[in-house]
Coordinates of C-alpha atoms and ligand atoms in Angstrom, one line a residue:
Chain A
M1 CA -44.4 -25.7 -8.0
T2 CA -47.9 -23.6 -6.5
P3 CA -49.9 -25.2 -9.2
A4 CA -48.3 -29.5 -8.0
V5 CA -48.8 -28.4 -4.9
Y6 CA -52.5 -26.9 -5.7
D7 CA -52.8 -30.4 -7.3
A8 CA -52.0 -32.9 -5.0
A9 CA -54.3 -30.8 -2.2
L10 CA -57.0 -31.3 -4.4
Q11 CA -56.6 -35.1 -4.5
I12 CA -55.9 -35.5 -1.0
R13 CA -59.2 -33.0 -0.2
K14 CA -60.8 -36.3 -2.9
K15 CA -59.4 -38.9 -0.5
L16 CA -61.2 -37.0 2.4
L17 CA -64.6 -36.5 0.9
S18 CA -64.4 -40.5 0.0
A19 CA -64.0 -41.6 3.3
A20 CA -66.3 -39.3 4.5
S21 CA -69.3 -40.0 2.4
A22 CA -68.5 -43.6 3.9
I23 CA -68.7 -42.5 7.2
L24 CA -71.7 -39.8 7.0
E25 CA -73.4 -42.5 4.8
L26 CA -73.7 -39.5 2.4
L27 CA -73.3 -39.2 -1.4
E28 CA -69.9 -37.9 -2.3
K29 CA -71.5 -35.2 -4.6
D30 CA -73.6 -34.1 -1.8
L31 CA -71.0 -33.3 1.4
V32 CA -69.6 -29.6 1.5
Y33 CA -66.4 -28.5 2.9
S34 CA -65.2 -25.9 4.2
E35 CA -62.4 -24.7 7.4
G36 CA -61.4 -28.2 8.2
T37 CA -65.0 -30.0 8.4
I38 CA -67.6 -32.1 5.7
S39 CA -70.5 -31.4 6.2
D40 CA -74.1 -32.1 4.6
G41 CA -74.4 -28.0 3.8
T42 CA -77.1 -27.9 6.6
N43 CA -74.4 -28.7 9.5
T44 CA -77.2 -31.5 10.3
K45 CA -74.3 -34.3 9.7
K46 CA -71.3 -33.5 9.9
I47 CA -67.2 -34.8 10.5
T48 CA -63.7 -32.6 11.2
I49 CA -61.2 -34.0 9.6
Q50 CA -59.3 -35.0 12.9
E51 CA -62.6 -37.1 12.8
V52 CA -61.9 -38.8 9.3
I53 CA -58.3 -39.1 9.8
D54 CA -58.8 -40.8 12.6
K55 CA -61.3 -43.6 11.5
M56 CA -59.8 -44.0 9.3
N57 CA -57.0 -45.3 10.8
V58 CA -54.3 -44.0 8.7
R59 CA -50.6 -41.6 9.5
E60 CA -51.2 -39.8 6.2
I61 CA -52.2 -39.2 3.4
V62 CA -49.9 -39.2 0.7
A63 CA -50.8 -38.2 -2.4
A64 CA -48.2 -37.1 -6.3
G65 CA -49.1 -34.5 -7.9
A66 CA -47.9 -32.4 -10.8
R67 CA -48.1 -29.4 -13.0
N68 CA -50.5 -29.6 -16.2
E69 CA -48.4 -28.7 -20.1
N70 CA -48.9 -25.6 -20.7
P71 CA -52.3 -24.9 -23.2
K72 CA -51.2 -25.5 -26.8
G73 CA -51.0 -22.0 -29.2
Y74 CA -50.9 -19.7 -25.4
M75 CA -47.4 -18.2 -24.7
I76 CA -46.9 -18.6 -20.8
N77 CA -43.5 -15.7 -20.2
S78 CA -42.9 -14.0 -17.6
F79 CA -42.6 -10.3 -18.8
G80 CA -40.6 -7.9 -17.2
A81 CA -38.9 -4.3 -17.1
Q82 CA -36.0 -3.0 -14.6
F83 CA -35.1 0.7 -14.4
A84 CA -31.2 1.5 -13.0
E85 CA -30.6 5.0 -11.4
V86 CA -26.5 5.0 -11.2
E87 CA -23.4 6.9 -9.7
V88 CA -20.2 7.3 -11.7
D89 CA -17.3 8.1 -9.7
T90 CA -14.9 9.2 -12.9
E91 CA -12.6 10.1 -10.7
T92 CA -12.2 6.2 -9.0
G93 CA -14.2 4.6 -11.3
R94 CA -16.7 3.6 -8.3
V95 CA -20.3 3.0 -9.8
T96 CA -23.0 3.0 -6.9
V97 CA -26.3 1.2 -7.6
L98 CA -29.2 4.4 -6.3
K99 CA -32.3 2.6 -7.1
I100 CA -33.6 -0.2 -9.1
V101 CA -37.3 -0.2 -10.5
A102 CA -38.2 -3.6 -11.1
A103 CA -42.2 -3.9 -12.6
H104 CA -43.4 -7.5 -13.7
D105 CA -45.7 -9.6 -15.1
I106 CA -46.0 -12.8 -13.3
G107 CA -49.6 -13.3 -13.5
R108 CA -51.5 -14.0 -9.9
V109 CA -49.1 -12.6 -6.2
I110 CA -50.1 -15.6 -4.0
N111 CA -47.6 -13.9 -1.3
R112 CA -46.6 -10.3 -1.2
K113 CA -43.7 -10.5 0.9
L114 CA -42.3 -13.4 -0.3
L115 CA -43.1 -12.3 -4.0
E116 CA -40.9 -8.9 -2.9
N117 CA -38.1 -11.2 -1.4
Q118 CA -37.3 -12.6 -4.7
F119 CA -37.7 -9.7 -6.6
H120 CA -34.9 -8.2 -3.8
G121 CA -32.8 -11.6 -3.7
G122 CA -33.1 -11.3 -7.5
I123 CA -32.6 -8.4 -8.0
M124 CA -29.0 -8.3 -5.3
Q125 CA -27.3 -11.2 -8.1
G126 CA -28.1 -9.2 -11.4
L127 CA -26.3 -6.1 -8.9
S128 CA -23.5 -8.5 -8.3
Y129 CA -23.0 -9.8 -11.8
A130 CA -23.4 -6.8 -13.4
L131 CA -20.5 -5.0 -10.8
L132 CA -19.5 -7.2 -8.5
E133 CA -18.6 -11.2 -8.6
E134 CA -15.6 -12.5 -11.1
R135 CA -13.5 -15.5 -10.8
I136 CA -10.2 -14.7 -11.5
M137 CA -8.1 -18.1 -12.9
D138 CA -4.4 -17.3 -13.2
E139 CA -3.8 -18.1 -17.4
Y140 CA -0.8 -19.9 -16.8
T141 CA -1.9 -22.8 -14.9
G142 CA -5.6 -22.9 -15.3
K143 CA -6.2 -22.7 -11.3
V144 CA -8.4 -20.4 -9.6
L145 CA -7.4 -17.2 -7.6
T146 CA -10.3 -16.6 -6.4
T147 CA -11.3 -19.6 -3.5
N148 CA -13.2 -17.7 -0.9
L149 CA -15.6 -15.5 0.0
H150 CA -14.0 -12.4 0.4
S151 CA -11.4 -12.3 -2.7
Y152 CA -14.4 -13.5 -4.8
K153 CA -16.8 -10.4 -4.2
M154 CA -20.5 -10.8 -3.6
P155 CA -22.0 -7.5 -2.6
T156 CA -22.2 -7.0 1.4
V157 CA -25.5 -4.7 2.0
M158 CA -23.7 -1.5 2.1
D159 CA -24.2 -2.2 -1.6
Y160 CA -27.8 -2.0 -2.0
P161 CA -29.8 0.2 -3.5
E162 CA -33.2 1.4 -3.7
I163 CA -35.8 -1.6 -5.1
E164 CA -39.1 -0.4 -6.3
V165 CA -41.1 -3.8 -6.7
I166 CA -44.2 -3.0 -9.3
T167 CA -46.4 -6.3 -10.4
V168 CA -48.4 -5.6 -13.0
G169 CA -50.6 -8.2 -15.3
E170 CA -52.7 -10.2 -13.0
S171 CA -54.2 -14.1 -12.5
D172 CA -54.6 -15.9 -15.6
N173 CA -56.5 -19.3 -15.3
M174 CA -55.1 -20.5 -18.9
I175 CA -51.5 -20.8 -17.5
S176 CA -51.8 -23.1 -14.4
A177 CA -54.6 -24.2 -11.6
V178 CA -53.6 -21.1 -9.7
G179 CA -52.6 -18.9 -12.7
A180 CA -49.3 -17.6 -11.0
K181 CA -46.1 -17.2 -13.0
G182 CA -42.6 -17.3 -11.6
I183 CA -40.3 -14.8 -10.8
G184 CA -37.3 -16.0 -8.9
E185 CA -34.6 -16.0 -12.5
P186 CA -36.5 -13.4 -14.0
A187 CA -35.6 -11.0 -11.7
I188 CA -32.2 -11.4 -12.3
I189 CA -32.0 -11.4 -16.1
P190 CA -32.7 -7.5 -17.2
T191 CA -30.6 -6.3 -14.0
A192 CA -27.5 -6.0 -14.9
G193 CA -28.5 -5.5 -18.5
A194 CA -29.8 -2.0 -17.4
I195 CA -26.8 -1.0 -15.1
A196 CA -25.2 -0.9 -18.0
N197 CA -27.4 0.9 -20.1
A198 CA -27.7 3.1 -17.0
I199 CA -23.7 3.8 -16.9
F200 CA -24.0 4.4 -20.6
N201 CA -26.3 6.8 -19.7
A202 CA -24.3 8.7 -17.5
T203 CA -20.2 8.4 -18.9
G204 CA -20.7 7.5 -23.0
L205 CA -19.1 4.3 -22.2
R206 CA -20.7 1.2 -23.2
M207 CA -18.6 -1.0 -20.3
K208 CA -18.7 -4.5 -23.0
S209 CA -17.5 -7.5 -20.3
L210 CA -18.4 -7.9 -16.6
P211 CA -18.0 -7.1 -13.4
I212 CA -18.1 -3.3 -14.4
T213 CA -15.0 -3.0 -11.9
P214 CA -13.7 0.7 -11.0
D215 CA -10.2 -0.5 -12.9
K216 CA -12.3 -1.4 -16.3
I217 CA -14.0 2.5 -15.8
L218 CA -11.0 4.0 -15.3
N219 CA -9.1 2.4 -18.1
E220 CA -11.4 3.5 -20.1
I221 CA -11.5 7.1 -19.2
Y222 CA -8.0 7.3 -19.0
K223 CA -7.3 5.2 -22.3
L224 CA -5.0 3.5 -20.4
Chain B
M1 CA -3.3 -27.7 9.2
K2 CA -0.3 -29.4 10.6
N3 CA -1.0 -30.2 14.6
F4 CA 0.8 -27.5 16.7
Q5 CA 2.0 -26.8 20.2
Y6 CA -0.5 -24.2 21.6
I7 CA 1.7 -21.9 24.2
N8 CA 0.0 -19.5 26.4
P9 CA 3.5 -17.2 28.0
T10 CA 2.7 -14.4 30.4
S11 CA 5.2 -11.9 29.9
I12 CA 6.5 -10.5 27.3
K13 CA 9.9 -11.4 27.5
E14 CA 8.8 -15.0 28.3
A15 CA 7.2 -14.9 24.9
S16 CA 10.4 -13.4 23.3
N17 CA 12.6 -16.6 25.2
L18 CA 10.0 -19.4 23.2
M19 CA 10.6 -17.6 20.6
I20 CA 14.3 -17.5 20.4
S21 CA 14.4 -21.3 22.3
F22 CA 11.9 -22.8 19.1
G23 CA 13.2 -20.8 16.2
E24 CA 11.2 -21.1 12.8
S25 CA 9.2 -23.2 14.1
A26 CA 7.9 -20.7 16.4
L27 CA 4.3 -18.2 15.7
L28 CA 2.8 -14.9 17.8
Y29 CA -0.6 -14.9 17.8
A30 CA -2.8 -12.3 18.2
G31 CA -5.8 -12.4 17.5
G32 CA -5.6 -14.6 15.1
T33 CA -7.8 -13.4 12.6
D34 CA -4.9 -13.4 9.8
A35 CA -2.8 -16.1 11.8
L36 CA -4.9 -19.0 11.8
S37 CA -6.5 -18.6 8.5
L38 CA -2.4 -19.1 6.9
L39 CA -2.1 -22.4 9.2
K40 CA -5.2 -23.8 8.0
N41 CA -4.6 -23.2 4.8
D42 CA -0.9 -24.9 4.8
I43 CA 0.7 -21.0 4.4
Y44 CA 2.5 -21.2 7.8
T45 CA 3.3 -24.8 9.3
H46 CA 5.0 -23.6 12.5
S47 CA 4.3 -25.9 14.9
K48 CA 5.1 -23.9 18.2
I49 CA 1.9 -21.4 18.6
I50 CA 2.8 -18.6 21.0
N51 CA -0.1 -16.6 21.9
L52 CA 0.3 -13.0 23.4
K53 CA -3.0 -12.8 24.9
K54 CA -2.6 -13.9 28.1
I55 CA 0.6 -11.0 28.8
G56 CA -0.7 -8.2 30.6
G57 CA -0.7 -4.6 30.2
L58 CA -0.4 -4.4 26.2
N59 CA -4.8 -4.0 25.4
S60 CA -4.7 -0.3 26.5
I61 CA -4.1 3.0 25.2
T62 CA -2.8 6.1 27.3
H63 CA -2.9 9.7 26.5
N64 CA -0.7 12.3 27.7
K65 CA -0.9 16.0 26.6
T66 CA 2.9 15.9 26.2
S67 CA 4.3 12.6 24.9
G68 CA 0.6 11.9 23.2
I69 CA -0.9 8.4 23.0
R70 CA 0.7 4.8 23.4
I71 CA -1.6 1.9 22.2
G72 CA -0.3 -1.2 23.0
S73 CA 0.1 -3.8 20.6
L74 CA -2.4 -6.2 21.7
T75 CA -5.3 -3.8 21.2
T76 CA -8.1 -4.5 19.2
I77 CA -8.7 -2.3 16.3
S78 CA -12.1 -1.7 17.6
E79 CA -11.0 -0.1 21.0
I80 CA -8.8 2.2 18.9
A81 CA -11.9 3.0 16.7
K82 CA -14.5 3.5 19.9
D83 CA -12.1 5.8 21.7
E84 CA -13.2 9.3 21.8
T85 CA -9.6 10.7 21.9
I86 CA -8.5 9.7 19.3
K87 CA -11.8 10.0 16.6
S88 CA -11.1 13.7 18.3
E89 CA -7.9 14.4 17.9
Y90 CA -6.4 11.9 15.3
K91 CA -8.8 11.6 12.7
I92 CA -6.5 9.5 10.7
L93 CA -6.3 6.4 12.5
H94 CA -10.1 6.7 13.7
E95 CA -11.0 6.6 10.0
A96 CA -8.1 3.7 9.1
A97 CA -9.4 1.9 11.9
N98 CA -13.5 1.6 10.7
E99 CA -11.8 0.9 7.4
I100 CA -10.8 -2.0 8.7
A101 CA -12.4 -5.5 7.4
S102 CA -16.0 -6.1 9.5
P103 CA -17.1 -5.2 13.2
Q104 CA -16.2 -8.9 13.7
L105 CA -12.6 -8.7 12.3
R106 CA -12.0 -5.7 14.3
N107 CA -13.5 -7.0 17.2
I108 CA -10.7 -9.5 18.0
G109 CA -7.8 -8.1 15.6
T110 CA -4.9 -6.1 17.4
L111 CA -2.8 -3.5 16.7
G112 CA 0.7 -6.0 17.0
G113 CA -1.3 -8.2 14.3
N114 CA -2.5 -5.7 11.9
L115 CA 1.0 -3.9 11.2
C116 CA 2.6 -7.7 10.8
Q117 CA -0.1 -9.2 8.9
S118 CA 1.1 -11.2 5.7
P119 CA 0.5 -10.2 2.4
R120 CA -2.6 -10.8 0.5
C121 CA -1.5 -11.6 -3.0
W122 CA -3.4 -14.3 -4.3
Y123 CA -0.9 -16.5 -4.9
Y124 CA 0.8 -16.2 -2.1
R125 CA -2.3 -17.6 -0.5
E126 CA -3.3 -19.8 -3.1
D127 CA -1.2 -23.3 -3.7
F128 CA 2.0 -21.9 -5.5
D129 CA 5.2 -22.1 -4.8
C130 CA 5.9 -18.3 -5.2
I131 CA 9.8 -16.2 -4.6
R132 CA 7.6 -15.2 -0.9
K133 CA 6.9 -18.8 -0.1
G134 CA 11.2 -19.5 -1.5
G135 CA 9.9 -20.5 -5.3
G136 CA 11.7 -19.3 -7.8
E137 CA 9.1 -17.5 -9.3
C138 CA 6.6 -14.2 -9.1
Y139 CA 3.3 -15.6 -10.5
A140 CA 1.6 -12.2 -9.9
Y141 CA 4.4 -10.3 -12.4
E142 CA 3.1 -11.7 -15.8
G143 CA -0.3 -13.3 -14.2
R144 CA -2.7 -11.5 -12.3
N145 CA -2.0 -8.0 -10.6
K146 CA -4.7 -6.1 -10.8
F147 CA -3.9 -5.8 -7.0
H148 CA -0.7 -5.3 -7.4
C149 CA 2.1 -2.7 -6.8
V150 CA 3.1 0.2 -8.6
V151 CA 6.4 1.4 -7.3
G152 CA 9.0 -0.4 -4.9
G153 CA 8.8 -3.5 -6.1
G154 CA 10.8 -6.6 -7.2
P155 CA 11.6 -9.2 -7.3
C156 CA 8.0 -9.5 -5.5
Y157 CA 5.3 -7.2 -6.4
I158 CA 2.7 -7.7 -3.2
V159 CA 0.8 -4.6 -1.5
H160 CA 1.6 -4.0 2.1
P161 CA -2.6 -5.0 3.0
S162 CA -2.5 -3.3 6.5
D163 CA -4.5 0.3 7.0
M164 CA -3.0 1.2 10.4
A165 CA 0.5 1.0 9.6
V166 CA -0.4 3.4 6.7
A167 CA -1.8 5.9 8.7
L168 CA 0.5 5.5 11.4
L169 CA 3.1 6.5 9.0
A170 CA 1.4 9.4 7.9
L171 CA 1.6 10.3 11.6
D172 CA 5.9 9.3 12.2
A173 CA 4.6 7.2 14.5
K174 CA 6.9 5.2 16.9
V175 CA 7.0 1.9 17.3
I176 CA 8.6 -0.3 20.3
I177 CA 9.8 -3.3 20.1
F178 CA 11.0 -5.8 22.5
S179 CA 13.9 -8.1 22.2
E180 CA 16.0 -9.8 24.6
V181 CA 18.4 -7.5 24.6
G182 CA 15.9 -5.1 25.5
E183 CA 13.7 -2.6 23.8
R184 CA 14.0 -0.4 21.5
T185 CA 11.8 2.2 19.4
I186 CA 11.8 3.1 15.8
P187 CA 9.6 5.3 13.2
I188 CA 7.3 3.2 11.7
N189 CA 8.9 4.0 8.4
E190 CA 11.6 1.6 9.1
L191 CA 9.4 -0.9 10.7
Y192 CA 9.0 -1.9 7.0
V193 CA 11.3 -3.3 4.1
L194 CA 10.9 -3.7 0.4
P195 CA 11.3 -7.2 -1.7
S196 CA 14.5 -6.0 -2.6
E197 CA 15.9 -6.1 0.9
N198 CA 14.2 -9.5 1.9
S199 CA 11.0 -10.7 0.0
S200 CA 10.3 -12.9 2.7
Q201 CA 9.2 -11.3 5.2
E202 CA 7.9 -7.6 5.4
T203 CA 9.2 -6.2 8.8
I204 CA 12.5 -6.3 9.9
L205 CA 11.2 -8.0 12.5
K206 CA 14.1 -10.4 14.2
P207 CA 13.2 -14.0 16.1
G208 CA 12.4 -13.1 19.4
E209 CA 11.2 -9.5 18.4
I210 CA 7.2 -8.4 19.6
I211 CA 6.0 -5.2 18.6
K212 CA 5.2 -3.9 22.7
E213 CA 3.5 -0.5 21.5
I214 CA 3.2 2.7 19.4
L215 CA 3.6 5.8 20.0
V216 CA 2.2 8.7 18.7
A217 CA 3.2 12.4 19.1
P218 CA 0.3 14.8 19.8
P219 CA -1.2 17.2 17.3
G220 CA 0.1 20.5 17.0
Q221 CA -3.2 23.1 16.5
N222 CA -3.7 23.3 13.3
T223 CA -3.2 19.6 12.5
R224 CA -6.3 18.2 10.4
S225 CA -5.7 14.9 9.2
S226 CA -8.0 11.7 7.1
Y227 CA -7.8 8.4 5.2
I228 CA -9.0 7.6 2.6
K229 CA -9.7 4.2 1.8
F230 CA -11.1 3.0 -2.3
K231 CA -12.5 -0.3 -2.1
E232 CA -14.4 -1.9 -5.0
R233 CA -17.1 -3.2 -2.8
G234 CA -19.3 -1.2 0.2
A235 CA -17.4 -3.1 3.3
W236 CA -15.4 -5.7 3.9
D237 CA -12.4 -5.3 1.8
F238 CA -9.5 -4.6 1.4
A239 CA -7.8 -0.9 -0.5
S240 CA -7.4 -0.7 -4.0
V241 CA -5.5 2.3 -3.5
S242 CA -5.6 3.9 0.9
V243 CA -4.4 8.0 1.3
G244 CA -3.6 8.4 4.8
L245 CA -2.8 12.8 5.8
V246 CA -1.7 14.4 8.0
L247 CA -1.3 18.9 7.3
E248 CA -0.9 21.6 8.9
I249 CA -3.2 24.1 7.5
V250 CA -3.3 27.5 8.0
A251 CA -6.6 29.9 7.6
A252 CA -7.9 27.1 5.4
K253 CA -5.8 28.7 3.3
S254 CA -2.8 26.8 2.5
I255 CA -0.4 24.2 4.2
I256 CA 2.3 25.2 5.8
E257 CA 3.6 20.8 5.5
G258 CA 2.0 17.6 5.3
K259 CA 2.4 14.1 5.3
A260 CA 0.7 11.7 2.5
A261 CA 0.9 8.1 3.0
F262 CA -0.4 5.8 0.8
G263 CA -1.7 2.3 0.6
G264 CA -1.8 -0.3 -1.9
V265 CA 0.2 1.2 -4.4
A266 CA 3.1 -0.5 -2.6
P267 CA 4.7 -3.4 -1.4
R268 CA 5.5 -1.4 2.4
P269 CA 3.5 1.5 2.6
W270 CA 4.2 4.1 1.3
T271 CA 5.7 8.1 1.0
D272 CA 6.9 9.9 -1.8
D273 CA 8.9 12.7 -0.1
K274 CA 9.7 14.9 -2.8
F275 CA 5.5 14.7 -3.4
N276 CA 5.5 15.6 1.2
K277 CA 7.8 18.3 0.0
K278 CA 5.8 19.9 -2.2
L279 CA 3.2 19.7 0.6
S280 CA 4.8 22.7 2.2
G281 CA 3.3 26.3 1.4
L282 CA 1.0 24.6 -0.8
A283 CA -2.3 27.1 -1.8
L284 CA -6.0 24.8 -1.3
N285 CA -7.3 25.3 -4.3
E286 CA -7.8 22.7 -6.9
T287 CA -5.5 24.3 -9.7
S288 CA -2.0 24.1 -7.1
V289 CA -3.4 20.9 -6.0
S290 CA -3.5 19.4 -9.4
E291 CA -0.3 20.6 -10.4
A292 CA 1.5 19.1 -7.3
L293 CA 0.0 16.3 -7.6
N294 CA 1.0 15.4 -11.6
S295 CA 4.0 14.7 -10.7
L296 CA 2.6 11.8 -7.7
L297 CA 5.2 8.2 -7.7
N298 CA 6.8 8.9 -11.3
D299 CA 9.0 6.3 -10.5
S300 CA 6.3 3.8 -10.7
E301 CA 6.1 0.8 -13.1
T302 CA 2.6 0.0 -13.1
L303 CA 1.5 -4.2 -13.8
S304 CA -0.8 -5.6 -17.2
E305 CA -3.2 -4.7 -14.9
N306 CA -3.0 -2.4 -12.6
A307 CA -2.5 1.3 -14.5
Y308 CA -5.5 2.4 -12.5
K309 CA -3.9 3.0 -9.6
L310 CA -2.1 5.7 -11.1
P311 CA -5.0 7.9 -11.6
L312 CA -6.7 6.4 -8.8
V313 CA -4.2 7.3 -6.4
K314 CA -4.1 10.8 -7.9
N315 CA -7.5 11.4 -7.3
L316 CA -8.1 10.6 -3.7
T317 CA -4.6 12.5 -2.8
K318 CA -6.8 15.2 -4.4
R319 CA -10.0 14.6 -3.2
S320 CA -8.3 13.8 0.3
I321 CA -6.1 17.2 0.6
L322 CA -9.4 19.7 -0.7
N323 CA -11.7 17.6 1.6
L324 CA -9.1 18.8 4.7
A325 CA -9.3 22.5 3.7
Ligands
LIG1 C1 -11.1 -11.3 5.8 C2 -10.5 -10.4 6.8 C3 -10.8 -9.4 6.0 C4 -10.0 -8.4 6.3 N1 -9.5 -6.9 5.6 C5 -8.6 -6.0 6.7 C6 -8.8 -4.8 5.7 O1 -9.6 -4.2 4.8 N2 -7.4 -3.6 6.5 C7 -6.3 -4.3 7.1 O2 -5.8 -3.4 7.6 N3 -6.8 -5.7 7.8 C8 -7.7 -6.9 7.0 N4 -7.5 -7.7 7.9 C9 -6.5 -7.9 8.6 C10 -6.4 -8.1 10.1 O3 -6.9 -6.5 10.3 C11 -6.1 -7.9 10.7 O4 -5.9 -9.8 9.6 C12 -5.6 -8.7 12.5 O5 -6.0 -7.1 13.0 C13 -4.5 -9.0 12.2 O6 -4.9 -9.0 14.2 P1 -4.3 -10.4 14.9 O7 -4.7 -9.6 16.3 O8 -5.7 -11.0 14.8 O9 -3.0 -10.9 14.0 P2 -3.2 -12.5 13.8 O10 -3.6 -13.2 13.0 O11 -3.4 -13.0 15.6 O12 -1.4 -12.4 13.8 C14 -0.5 -11.5 12.3 C15 0.6 -11.9 12.3 O13 0.7 -11.0 13.0 C16 2.1 -11.0 13.6 N5 2.2 -10.8 14.9 C17 0.8 -10.9 15.9 N6 1.5 -9.7 17.1 C18 2.3 -9.0 17.0 C19 2.8 -8.4 17.8 N7 2.9 -8.3 18.6 N8 4.7 -8.4 17.3 C20 5.0 -9.0 16.4 N9 4.5 -9.6 15.6 C21 2.7 -10.1 15.8 C22 1.7 -13.0 14.2 O14 3.4 -13.6 14.6 C23 1.2 -13.1 12.6 O15 2.0 -13.5 12.0 C24 -8.7 -8.8 7.0 C25 -8.2 -10.1 7.6 C26 -9.6 -11.2 7.1 C27 -9.0 -12.1 7.3
LIG2 S1 4.1 -11.1 -5.9 FE1 5.0 -12.0 -4.1 S2 3.6 -12.9 -3.1 FE2 2.4 -12.8 -4.7 S3 3.6 -13.9 -6.6 FE3 4.9 -12.4 -6.9 S4 6.2 -12.7 -5.0 FE4 4.2 -14.3 -4.9

């Protein structure tokens, strides 16, 4: 989405410059835009965006931006790796995720705080997929039995592990005008696998169905 | 949800009389945390809702060195969790209260409502006309039953959902029941019934009977207690299995006598008398505790998806006992 917004912003900038060029009686190519003001570069002739809009007598300037096609012959993927540290209580079957380290190549970081939130949200969805969320259905009637947020279990703040976010890679202008890749979904993808592999590393148990709930672990340990 | 009339009696006697005159259409309503969702989902279809919260004098905890504590049935779970004397002298009750639901629900939910809440069986809560709702079949028996009972089931296989009931059973609490003919006091053990005795009701309460107060005797000098609840997520979850323990311990070496009560295993808060007998004189080390646990719930009958509860209940009980040593 960011490249599309960037493209739309460029188009609006062009419209403003073209209006300013008529008002200031200067060629568009000689105009300089800086912090809300358009000038001839020496500040002899200048006008603010606010004034341009007033003179244009419009209430809004609209532009539709688009993300360009991906460049030919150049791969654009969000690469990532995640590591899970878990504790498995072999007497109760409880899996506690202690820590997730997530390292992803997301291109250019535009807003670090929002980016980290995306990681946390994605990882918690992945953790929930690994350990908790399950739509349980009655097989004879086809009716779903977990129809509310109490029986369909999503994690609570008590289930939150330590999460360390590492961004690797850097802005790549071949990708798009802004050089960023996405992270919303990519952060979800490796989490469940990392947790299941950590469970294997801790216990030797290969858990082959999700969610890995305590009853499944006990069934394996006690061969029930 | 059906339309209903909301009635606000100001005395327990008036509430009891209203129940009797309205018969089956009447429902007692305390915090409403359970009753309201059942009404909204048309599992309850009562048309006369009798609000208990306008009745005075039933929402406090009183302490007495010789007779113990007396908890009014309208006391909220939060008030029980916050009470300093309960925290220091009846750790099991404090821990059970803190394990219930979420802070918001604990602030509204009452002790009386907690003891009388309806089962959480998903077939019961969803659109299935099962035995407990007057139908002819238990859908859980051959259906999805990982949270159902491993002992005491048939023809219905619920587990009783109350955490407070398990803790109070381990403490041998007494329940004061108000009815039109007067008050009577029964051991909490006698409050609950098995589905084989009554498959549409979890308690013995009859129309017009209201839980007034709960009594718990003072702890002995050597009493130690705890409540361990195993739930699938970190908070806001019912017990897969829970263990309430009240032990008299000498010199951290052995148990003089003790009582364990279990949640999540049976249609009512459960005790295993043979196991409780074994607790008397039991040495507090892993080997002897494990040995005593071998026969725990050996009359169990597991369903297709709940056999894990047996190792779980044994392991949790071992952990609880050794933690108290
Ligand atoms: C999302 C959720 C999670 C929960 N998690 C837990 C949990 O982990 N552990 C747990 O133990 N409980 C749990 N509960 C249940 C909750 O604790 C109880 O619903 C609450 O304590 C009930 O109290 P209340 O005053 O709201 O009862 P109400 O909803 O008002 O009443 C419940 C039932 O008790 C009857 N009743 C109420 N007071 C009396 C009385 N004095 N005498 C006779 N009958 C009476 C009512 O008629 C009704 O049938 C949960 C509930 C919800 C909604
Ligand atoms: S366990 Fe009881 S409440 Fe659940 S489906 Fe069977 S009869 Fe109904």
